[in-house]
Short mmCIF file of C-alpha atoms and ligand atoms in Angstrom, two decimals:
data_model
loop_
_atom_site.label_atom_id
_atom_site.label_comp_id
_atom_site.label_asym_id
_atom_site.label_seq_id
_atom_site.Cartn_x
_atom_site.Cartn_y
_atom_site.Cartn_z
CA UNK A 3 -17.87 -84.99 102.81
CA UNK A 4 -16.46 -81.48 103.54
CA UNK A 5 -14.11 -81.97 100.67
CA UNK A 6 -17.06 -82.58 98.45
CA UNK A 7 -18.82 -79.40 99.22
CA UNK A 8 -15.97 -77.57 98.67
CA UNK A 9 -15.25 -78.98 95.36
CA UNK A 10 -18.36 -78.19 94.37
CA UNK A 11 -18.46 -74.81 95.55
CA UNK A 12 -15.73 -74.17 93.73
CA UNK A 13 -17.00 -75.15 90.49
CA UNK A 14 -19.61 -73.33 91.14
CA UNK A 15 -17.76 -70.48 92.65
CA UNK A 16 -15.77 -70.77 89.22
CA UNK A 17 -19.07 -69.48 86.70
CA UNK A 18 -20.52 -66.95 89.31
CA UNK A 19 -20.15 -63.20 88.63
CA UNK A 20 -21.21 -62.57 92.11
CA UNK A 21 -21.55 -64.39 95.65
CA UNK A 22 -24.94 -65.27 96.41
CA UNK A 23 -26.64 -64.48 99.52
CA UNK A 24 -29.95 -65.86 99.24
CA UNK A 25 -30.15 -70.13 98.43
CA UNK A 26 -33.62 -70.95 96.79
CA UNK A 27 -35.43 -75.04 96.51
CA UNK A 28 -38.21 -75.39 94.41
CA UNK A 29 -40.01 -78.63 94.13
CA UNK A 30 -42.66 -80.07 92.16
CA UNK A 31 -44.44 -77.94 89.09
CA UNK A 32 -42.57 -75.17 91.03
CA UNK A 33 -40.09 -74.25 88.18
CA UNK A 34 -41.78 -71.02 86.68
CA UNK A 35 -40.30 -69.19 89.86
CA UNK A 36 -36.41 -70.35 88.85
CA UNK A 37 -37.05 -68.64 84.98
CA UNK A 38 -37.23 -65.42 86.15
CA UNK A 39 -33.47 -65.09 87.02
CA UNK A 40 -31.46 -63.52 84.87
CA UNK A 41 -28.97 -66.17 84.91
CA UNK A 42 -24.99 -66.15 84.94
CA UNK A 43 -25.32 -70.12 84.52
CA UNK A 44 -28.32 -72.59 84.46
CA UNK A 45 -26.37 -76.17 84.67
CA UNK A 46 -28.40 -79.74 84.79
CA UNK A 47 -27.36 -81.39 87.84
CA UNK A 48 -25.71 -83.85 85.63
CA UNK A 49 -22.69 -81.72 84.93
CA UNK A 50 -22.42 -80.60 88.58
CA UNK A 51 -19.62 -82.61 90.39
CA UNK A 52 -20.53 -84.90 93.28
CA UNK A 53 -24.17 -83.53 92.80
CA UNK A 54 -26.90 -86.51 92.82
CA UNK A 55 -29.55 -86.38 90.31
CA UNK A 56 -32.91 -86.00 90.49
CA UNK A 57 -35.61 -88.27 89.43
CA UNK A 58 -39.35 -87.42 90.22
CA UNK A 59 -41.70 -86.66 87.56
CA UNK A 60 -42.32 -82.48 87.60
CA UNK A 61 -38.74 -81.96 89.01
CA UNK A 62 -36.29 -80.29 86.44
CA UNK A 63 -32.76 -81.41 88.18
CA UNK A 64 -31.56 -77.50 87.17
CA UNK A 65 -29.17 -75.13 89.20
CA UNK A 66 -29.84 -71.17 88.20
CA UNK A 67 -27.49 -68.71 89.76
CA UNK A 68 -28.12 -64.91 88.83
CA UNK A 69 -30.18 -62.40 89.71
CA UNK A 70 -33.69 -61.78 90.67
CA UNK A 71 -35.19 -58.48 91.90
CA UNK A 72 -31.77 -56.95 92.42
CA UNK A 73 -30.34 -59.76 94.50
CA UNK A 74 -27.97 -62.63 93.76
CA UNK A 75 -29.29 -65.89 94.35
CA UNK A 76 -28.58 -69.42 93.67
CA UNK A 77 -31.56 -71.79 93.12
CA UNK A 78 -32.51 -75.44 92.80
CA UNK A 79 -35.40 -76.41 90.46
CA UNK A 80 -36.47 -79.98 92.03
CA UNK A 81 -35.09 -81.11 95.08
CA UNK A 82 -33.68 -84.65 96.61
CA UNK A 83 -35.74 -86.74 98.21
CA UNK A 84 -35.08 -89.19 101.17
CA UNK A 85 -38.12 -91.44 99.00
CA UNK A 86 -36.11 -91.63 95.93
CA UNK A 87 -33.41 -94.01 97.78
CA UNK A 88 -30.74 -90.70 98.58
CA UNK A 89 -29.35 -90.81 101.82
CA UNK A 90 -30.16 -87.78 104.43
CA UNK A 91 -26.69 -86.54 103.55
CA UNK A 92 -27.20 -86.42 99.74
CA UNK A 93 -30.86 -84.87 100.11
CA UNK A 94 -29.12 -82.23 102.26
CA UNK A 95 -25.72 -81.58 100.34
CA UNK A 96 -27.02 -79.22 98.04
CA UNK A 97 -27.82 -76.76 100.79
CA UNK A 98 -24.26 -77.26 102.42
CA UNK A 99 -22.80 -76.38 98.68
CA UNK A 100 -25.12 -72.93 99.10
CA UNK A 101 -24.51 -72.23 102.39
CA UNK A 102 -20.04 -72.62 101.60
CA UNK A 103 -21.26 -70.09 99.00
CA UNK A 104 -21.83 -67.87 101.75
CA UNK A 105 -25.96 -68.00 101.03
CA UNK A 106 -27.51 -66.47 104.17
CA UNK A 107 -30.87 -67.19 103.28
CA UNK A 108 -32.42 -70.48 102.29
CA UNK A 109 -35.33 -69.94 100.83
CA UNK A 110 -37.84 -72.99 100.18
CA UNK A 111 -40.93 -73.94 98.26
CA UNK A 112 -43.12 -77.04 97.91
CA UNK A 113 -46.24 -79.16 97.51
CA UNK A 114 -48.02 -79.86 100.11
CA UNK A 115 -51.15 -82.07 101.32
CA UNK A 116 -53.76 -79.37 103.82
CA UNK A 117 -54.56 -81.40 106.85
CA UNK A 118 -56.20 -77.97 108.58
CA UNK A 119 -59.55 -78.42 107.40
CA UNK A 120 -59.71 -74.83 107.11
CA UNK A 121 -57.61 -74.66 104.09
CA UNK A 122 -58.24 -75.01 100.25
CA UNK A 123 -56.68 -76.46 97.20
CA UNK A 124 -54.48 -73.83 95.86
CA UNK A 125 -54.00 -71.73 98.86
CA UNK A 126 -50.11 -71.08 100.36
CA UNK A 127 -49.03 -71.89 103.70
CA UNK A 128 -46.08 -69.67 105.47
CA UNK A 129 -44.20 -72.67 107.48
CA UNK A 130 -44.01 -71.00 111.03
CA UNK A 131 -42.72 -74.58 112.38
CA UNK A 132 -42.72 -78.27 111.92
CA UNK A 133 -42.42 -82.13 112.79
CA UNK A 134 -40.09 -84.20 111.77
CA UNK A 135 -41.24 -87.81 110.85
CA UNK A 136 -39.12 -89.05 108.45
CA UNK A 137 -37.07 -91.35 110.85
CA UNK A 138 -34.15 -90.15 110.45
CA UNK A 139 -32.00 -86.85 110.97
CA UNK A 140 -29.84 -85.21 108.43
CA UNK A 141 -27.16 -84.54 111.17
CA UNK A 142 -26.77 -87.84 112.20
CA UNK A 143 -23.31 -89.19 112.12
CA UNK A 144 -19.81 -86.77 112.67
CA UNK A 145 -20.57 -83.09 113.17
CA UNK A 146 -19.89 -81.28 109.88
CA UNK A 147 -17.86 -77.94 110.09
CA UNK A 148 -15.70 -76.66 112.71
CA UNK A 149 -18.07 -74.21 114.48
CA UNK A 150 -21.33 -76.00 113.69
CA UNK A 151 -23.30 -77.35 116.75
CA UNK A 152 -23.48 -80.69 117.75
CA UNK A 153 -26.86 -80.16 118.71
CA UNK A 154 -28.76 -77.16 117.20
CA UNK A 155 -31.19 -75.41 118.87
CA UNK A 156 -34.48 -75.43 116.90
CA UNK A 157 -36.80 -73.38 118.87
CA UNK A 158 -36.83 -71.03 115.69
CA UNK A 159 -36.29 -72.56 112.60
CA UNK A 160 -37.97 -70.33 110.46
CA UNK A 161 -36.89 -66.53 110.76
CA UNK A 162 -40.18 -64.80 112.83
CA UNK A 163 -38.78 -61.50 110.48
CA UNK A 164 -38.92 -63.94 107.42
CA UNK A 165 -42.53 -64.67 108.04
CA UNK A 166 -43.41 -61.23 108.99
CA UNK A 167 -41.70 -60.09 105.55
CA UNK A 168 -43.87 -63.09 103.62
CA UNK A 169 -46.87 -61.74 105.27
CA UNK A 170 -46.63 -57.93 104.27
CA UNK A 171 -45.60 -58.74 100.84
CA UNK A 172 -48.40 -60.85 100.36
CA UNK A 173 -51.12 -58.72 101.85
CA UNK A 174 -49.87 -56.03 99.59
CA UNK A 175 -50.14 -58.64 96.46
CA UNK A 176 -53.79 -59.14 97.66
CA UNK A 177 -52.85 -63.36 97.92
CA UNK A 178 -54.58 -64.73 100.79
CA UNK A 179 -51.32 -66.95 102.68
CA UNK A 180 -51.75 -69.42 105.43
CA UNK A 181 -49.21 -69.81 107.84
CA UNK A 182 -48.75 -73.11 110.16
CA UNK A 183 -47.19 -76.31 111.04
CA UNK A 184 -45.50 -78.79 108.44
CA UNK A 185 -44.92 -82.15 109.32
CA UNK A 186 -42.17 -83.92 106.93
CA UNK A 187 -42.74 -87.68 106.29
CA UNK A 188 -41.00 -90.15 104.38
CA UNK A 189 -43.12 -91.12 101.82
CA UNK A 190 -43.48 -92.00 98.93
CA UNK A 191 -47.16 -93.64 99.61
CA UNK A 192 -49.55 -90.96 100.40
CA UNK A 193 -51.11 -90.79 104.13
CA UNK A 194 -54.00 -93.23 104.89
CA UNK A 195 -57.21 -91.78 106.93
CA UNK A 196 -55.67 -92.90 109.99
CA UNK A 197 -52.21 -91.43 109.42
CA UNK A 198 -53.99 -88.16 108.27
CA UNK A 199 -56.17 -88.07 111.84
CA UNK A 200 -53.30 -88.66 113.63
CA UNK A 201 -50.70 -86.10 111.89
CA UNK A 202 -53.41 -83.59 112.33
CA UNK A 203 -53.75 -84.47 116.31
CA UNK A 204 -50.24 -84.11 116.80
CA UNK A 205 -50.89 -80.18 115.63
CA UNK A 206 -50.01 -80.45 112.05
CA UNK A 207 -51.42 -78.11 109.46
CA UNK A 208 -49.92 -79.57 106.17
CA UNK A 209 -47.90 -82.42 105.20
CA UNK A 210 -45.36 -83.10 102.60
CA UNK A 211 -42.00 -85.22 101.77
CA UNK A 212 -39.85 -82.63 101.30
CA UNK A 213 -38.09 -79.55 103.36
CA UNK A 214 -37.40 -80.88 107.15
CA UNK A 215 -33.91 -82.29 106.26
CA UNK A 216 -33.05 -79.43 104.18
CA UNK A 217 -34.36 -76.88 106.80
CA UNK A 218 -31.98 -78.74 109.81
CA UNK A 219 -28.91 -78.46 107.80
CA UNK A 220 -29.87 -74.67 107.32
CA UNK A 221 -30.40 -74.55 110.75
CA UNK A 222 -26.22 -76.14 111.49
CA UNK A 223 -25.20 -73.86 109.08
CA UNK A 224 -27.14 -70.72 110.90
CA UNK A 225 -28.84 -69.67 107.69
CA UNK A 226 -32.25 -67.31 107.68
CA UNK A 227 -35.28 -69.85 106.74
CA UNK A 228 -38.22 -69.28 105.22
CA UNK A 229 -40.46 -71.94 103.90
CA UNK A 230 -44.15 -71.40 101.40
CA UNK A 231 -45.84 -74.57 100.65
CA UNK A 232 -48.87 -74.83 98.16
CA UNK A 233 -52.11 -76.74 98.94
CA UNK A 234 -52.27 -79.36 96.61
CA UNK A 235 -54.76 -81.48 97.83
CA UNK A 236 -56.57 -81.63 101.04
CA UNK A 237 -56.75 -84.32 103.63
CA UNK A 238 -59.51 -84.63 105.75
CA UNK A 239 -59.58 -88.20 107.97
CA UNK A 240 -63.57 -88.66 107.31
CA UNK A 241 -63.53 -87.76 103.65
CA UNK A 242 -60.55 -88.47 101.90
CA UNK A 243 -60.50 -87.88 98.45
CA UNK A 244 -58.05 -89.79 95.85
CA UNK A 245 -55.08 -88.05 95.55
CA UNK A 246 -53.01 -88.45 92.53
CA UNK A 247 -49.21 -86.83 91.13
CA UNK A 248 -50.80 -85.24 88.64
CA UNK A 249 -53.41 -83.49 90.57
CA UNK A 250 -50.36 -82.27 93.18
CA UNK A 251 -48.69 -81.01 89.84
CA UNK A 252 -51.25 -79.67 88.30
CA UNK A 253 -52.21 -77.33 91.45
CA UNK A 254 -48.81 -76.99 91.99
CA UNK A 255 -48.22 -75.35 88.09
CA UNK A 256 -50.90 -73.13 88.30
CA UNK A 257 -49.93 -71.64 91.41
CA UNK A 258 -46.59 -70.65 90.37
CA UNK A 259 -47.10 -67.88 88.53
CA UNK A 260 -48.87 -65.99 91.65
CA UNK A 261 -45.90 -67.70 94.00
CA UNK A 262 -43.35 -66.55 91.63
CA UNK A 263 -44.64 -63.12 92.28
CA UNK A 264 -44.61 -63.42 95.66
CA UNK A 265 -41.32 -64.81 95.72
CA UNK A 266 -39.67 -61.94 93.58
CA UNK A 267 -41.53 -59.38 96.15
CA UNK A 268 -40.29 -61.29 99.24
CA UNK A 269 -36.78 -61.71 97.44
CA UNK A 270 -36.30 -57.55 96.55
CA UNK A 271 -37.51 -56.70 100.07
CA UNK A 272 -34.89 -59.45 102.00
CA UNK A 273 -32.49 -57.10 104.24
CA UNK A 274 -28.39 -57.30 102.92
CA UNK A 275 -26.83 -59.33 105.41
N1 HPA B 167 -49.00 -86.06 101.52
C1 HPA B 167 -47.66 -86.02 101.51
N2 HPA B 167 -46.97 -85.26 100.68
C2 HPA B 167 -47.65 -84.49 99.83
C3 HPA B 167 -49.04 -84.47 99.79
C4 HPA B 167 -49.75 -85.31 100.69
O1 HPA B 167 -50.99 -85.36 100.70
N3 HPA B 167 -49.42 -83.60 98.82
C5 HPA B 167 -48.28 -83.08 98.30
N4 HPA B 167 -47.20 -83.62 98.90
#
């Protein structure tokens, strides 16, 4: 495994004009945000050694590494899920390829379902913690990397300056932003009435199938983490609605234009670390 993510980072190391500091996932309809870097290379996943590919319906299966808003970063358009058959390890290689980069910040967006009935379709939620109940734990087996902890403390997995940063920027963009709890499940079948009840009893505020595995690697390799999910649908226990892909897309498309701002505000005002 560790010789994997090295030969990758060194073919990717190999077309970079600079080192990257900042590591960027983007997920369904989420794309626009990854066109706005000026890139050195945009490569299909395809021609990236030992990279899996992706295969969900809105995902791209790109790598962009260039800049955006003065800063180098590498990004993902369309992530790896644990639903699509990969193994935690594959979902989570991509961000141990980043962080041998040298990436200090991981930077993440998503869909997700609103299970705090105060939230709307559309709106943006800051991830300020979450559950994880997908069954199984990236980390699981050997202990990757020399200095990495066996077992990491996550009593702050996303950065309390990251949020604090998210929040200014988007108060001065005038976008209304949610911040909460995320709880990651396997999927891919969508929550019944009686899951939904319960996730929200357990104190979650949204709920999607992406993000907790890639957020404890980041945490073993002691990157920054910051997490914005969109509101795709919402999932109340006594009034579900239907919830279909192309609705989650759909949301998901139109709000990138106003999260792509956000991001490139949140991304010029990150500190050099
Ligand atoms: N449930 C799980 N994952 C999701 C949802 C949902 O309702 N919406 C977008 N991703």
């Amino acid at each position: 495994m560790l010789e994997k993510i090295r030969e990758t980072a060194d073919f990717l190391k190999s077309r970079l004009n600079d080192s990257p500091t900042i590591g960027m996932i983007t997920g369904t309809g989420l794309g626009a945000l990854t066109e706005r870097i000026s890139a050195d290379f945009r490569l299909p996943y395809e021609e990236i050694p030992n990279f899996p590919s992706s295969t969900v319906e809105g995902h791209k299966g790109m790598l962009a590494a260039g800049k955006l808003a003065g800063k180098s970063l590498i990004a993902m358009e369309g992530r790896f899920h644990l639903y699509e058959g990969y193994s935690p390890q594959e979902v989570t290689f991509p961000v141990r390829v980043m962080a041998e980069l040298g990436i200090k910040y991981l930077l993440m967006s998503s869909a997700a379902g609103g299970l705090n009935p105060q939230f709307e379709r559309g709106d943006f939620m800051i991830m300020t913690d979450h559950i994880n109940l997908k069954g199984v734990n990236p980390l699981r087996g050997p202990n990757l990397g020399e200095s990495a902890p066996r077992f990491p403390d996550m009593t702050q997995v996303y950065s309390p300056d990251l949020v604090r940063i998210a929040k200014e920027k988007a108060i001065e963009l005038g976008v209304l932003i949610r911040q909460g709890v995320y709880v990651g499940v396997l999927g891919p079948s969508l929550e019944t009435p009686a899951e939904t009840r319960f996730l929200r009893m357990i104190g979650a505020d949204a709920v999607g199938m992406s993000t907790v595995s890639q957020a404890i690697v980041g945490v073993h390799c002691g990157l920054e983490i910051l997490a914005i999910v969109v509101i795709t649908n919402l999932n109340l226990p006594d009034c579900m609605g239907k919830t279909s892909i192309e609705d989650v897309i759909d949301v998901s498309r139109q709000a990138g234009p106003v999260l792509s701002d956000l991001w490139e505000r949140i991304i010029g005002n990150l500190p050099d670390i």
